[in-house]
XYZ file of C-alpha atoms in Angstrom:
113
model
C -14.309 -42.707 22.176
C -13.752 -39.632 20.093
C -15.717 -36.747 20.139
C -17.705 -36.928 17.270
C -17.896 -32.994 16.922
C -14.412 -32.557 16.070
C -13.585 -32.466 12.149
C -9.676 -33.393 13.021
C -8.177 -36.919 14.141
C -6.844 -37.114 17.676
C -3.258 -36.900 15.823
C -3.894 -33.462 14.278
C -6.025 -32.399 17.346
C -2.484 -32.366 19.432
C -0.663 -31.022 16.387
C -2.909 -28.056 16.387
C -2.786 -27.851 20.344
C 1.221 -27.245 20.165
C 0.525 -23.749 18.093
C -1.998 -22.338 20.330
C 0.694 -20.729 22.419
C 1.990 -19.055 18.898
C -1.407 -18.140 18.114
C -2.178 -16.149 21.442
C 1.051 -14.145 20.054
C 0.103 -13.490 17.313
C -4.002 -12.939 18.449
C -2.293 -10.162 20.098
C -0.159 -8.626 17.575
C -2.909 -8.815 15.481
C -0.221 -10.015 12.498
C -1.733 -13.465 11.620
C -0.232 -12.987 8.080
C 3.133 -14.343 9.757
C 1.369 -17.012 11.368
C -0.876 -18.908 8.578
C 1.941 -19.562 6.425
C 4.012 -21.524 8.751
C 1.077 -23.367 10.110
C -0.056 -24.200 6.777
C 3.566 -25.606 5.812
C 3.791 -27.369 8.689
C 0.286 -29.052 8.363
C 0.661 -30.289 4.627
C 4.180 -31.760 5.589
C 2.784 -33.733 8.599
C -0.745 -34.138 6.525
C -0.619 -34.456 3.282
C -3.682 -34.049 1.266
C -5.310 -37.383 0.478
C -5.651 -38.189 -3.053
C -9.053 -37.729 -4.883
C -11.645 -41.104 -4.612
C -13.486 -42.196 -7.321
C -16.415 -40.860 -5.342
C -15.673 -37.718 -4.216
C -17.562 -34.396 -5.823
C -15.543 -32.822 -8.670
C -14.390 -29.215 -7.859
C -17.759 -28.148 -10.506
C -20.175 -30.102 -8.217
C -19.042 -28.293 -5.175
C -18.681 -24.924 -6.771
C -22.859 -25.762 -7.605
C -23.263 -25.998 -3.981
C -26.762 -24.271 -3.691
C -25.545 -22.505 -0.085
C -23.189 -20.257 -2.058
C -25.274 -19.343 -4.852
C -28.147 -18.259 -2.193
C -25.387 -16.213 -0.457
C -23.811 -14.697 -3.761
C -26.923 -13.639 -4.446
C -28.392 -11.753 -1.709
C -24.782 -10.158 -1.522
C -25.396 -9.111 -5.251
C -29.289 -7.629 -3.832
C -27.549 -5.848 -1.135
C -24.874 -3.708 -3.298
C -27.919 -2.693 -5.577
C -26.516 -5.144 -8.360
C -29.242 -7.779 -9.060
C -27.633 -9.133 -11.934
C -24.157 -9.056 -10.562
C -20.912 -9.377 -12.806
C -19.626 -12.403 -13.763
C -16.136 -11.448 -12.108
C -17.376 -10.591 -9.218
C -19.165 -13.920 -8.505
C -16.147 -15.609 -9.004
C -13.828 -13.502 -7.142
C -16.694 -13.894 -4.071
C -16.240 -17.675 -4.658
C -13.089 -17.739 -4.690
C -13.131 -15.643 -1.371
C -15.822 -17.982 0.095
C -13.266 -21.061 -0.249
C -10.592 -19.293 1.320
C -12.459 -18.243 4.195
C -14.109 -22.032 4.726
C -10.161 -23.101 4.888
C -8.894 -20.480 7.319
C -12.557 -20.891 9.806
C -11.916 -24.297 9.765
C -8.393 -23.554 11.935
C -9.835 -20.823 13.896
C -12.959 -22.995 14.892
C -9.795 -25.508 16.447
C -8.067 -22.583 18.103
C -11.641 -20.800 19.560
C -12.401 -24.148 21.085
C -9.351 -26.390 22.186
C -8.546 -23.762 24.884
């Protein structure tokens, strides 16, 4: 049975398995920017990304996710900004997605070892 607490198939569990001895390397180099490339080539060759369903959220229902406005704005109370610029919500956004891509892999790394 799988283990329902995995996000990846068994397939791209084992994929992910063969660059943990890269990523120690590179953990200890501290010079992931050579590493994320290659592993993100190498991913969308061997797992393409699936085509939208008629179902799925569009990209402006998931950019009204209510978790990220509730985190954009206490960043906004914190820097003394309550209104906050319109460019700098969107660049946080943007940063947001980025990061939710790259913990994703790290989250497989921390815990297949």
């Amino acid at each position: 049975m799988p283990d329902k607490r995995r996000w990846t198939t068994t397939e791209q569990h084992n994929f992910l398995d063969t660059y943990i001895p890269q990523y120690l390397e590179v953990q200890a180099s501290r010079k992931y920017h050579k590493f994320w490339p290659g592993l993100y080539q190498d991913w969308f060759e061997k797992f393409p990304k699936p085509e939208p369903e008629e179902d799925d959220p569009t990209e402006s229902e998931v950019d009204d996710d209510p978790d990220m406005e509730s985190h954009s704005e206490s960043d906004a109370g914190e820097s003394g900004d309550a209104a906050g610029s319109k460019r700098k919500r969107s660049s946080c956004k943007a940063k947001a997605k980025k990061l939710k891509k790259v913990f994703h892999l790290c989250h497989v790394f921390r815990h297949s070892c």
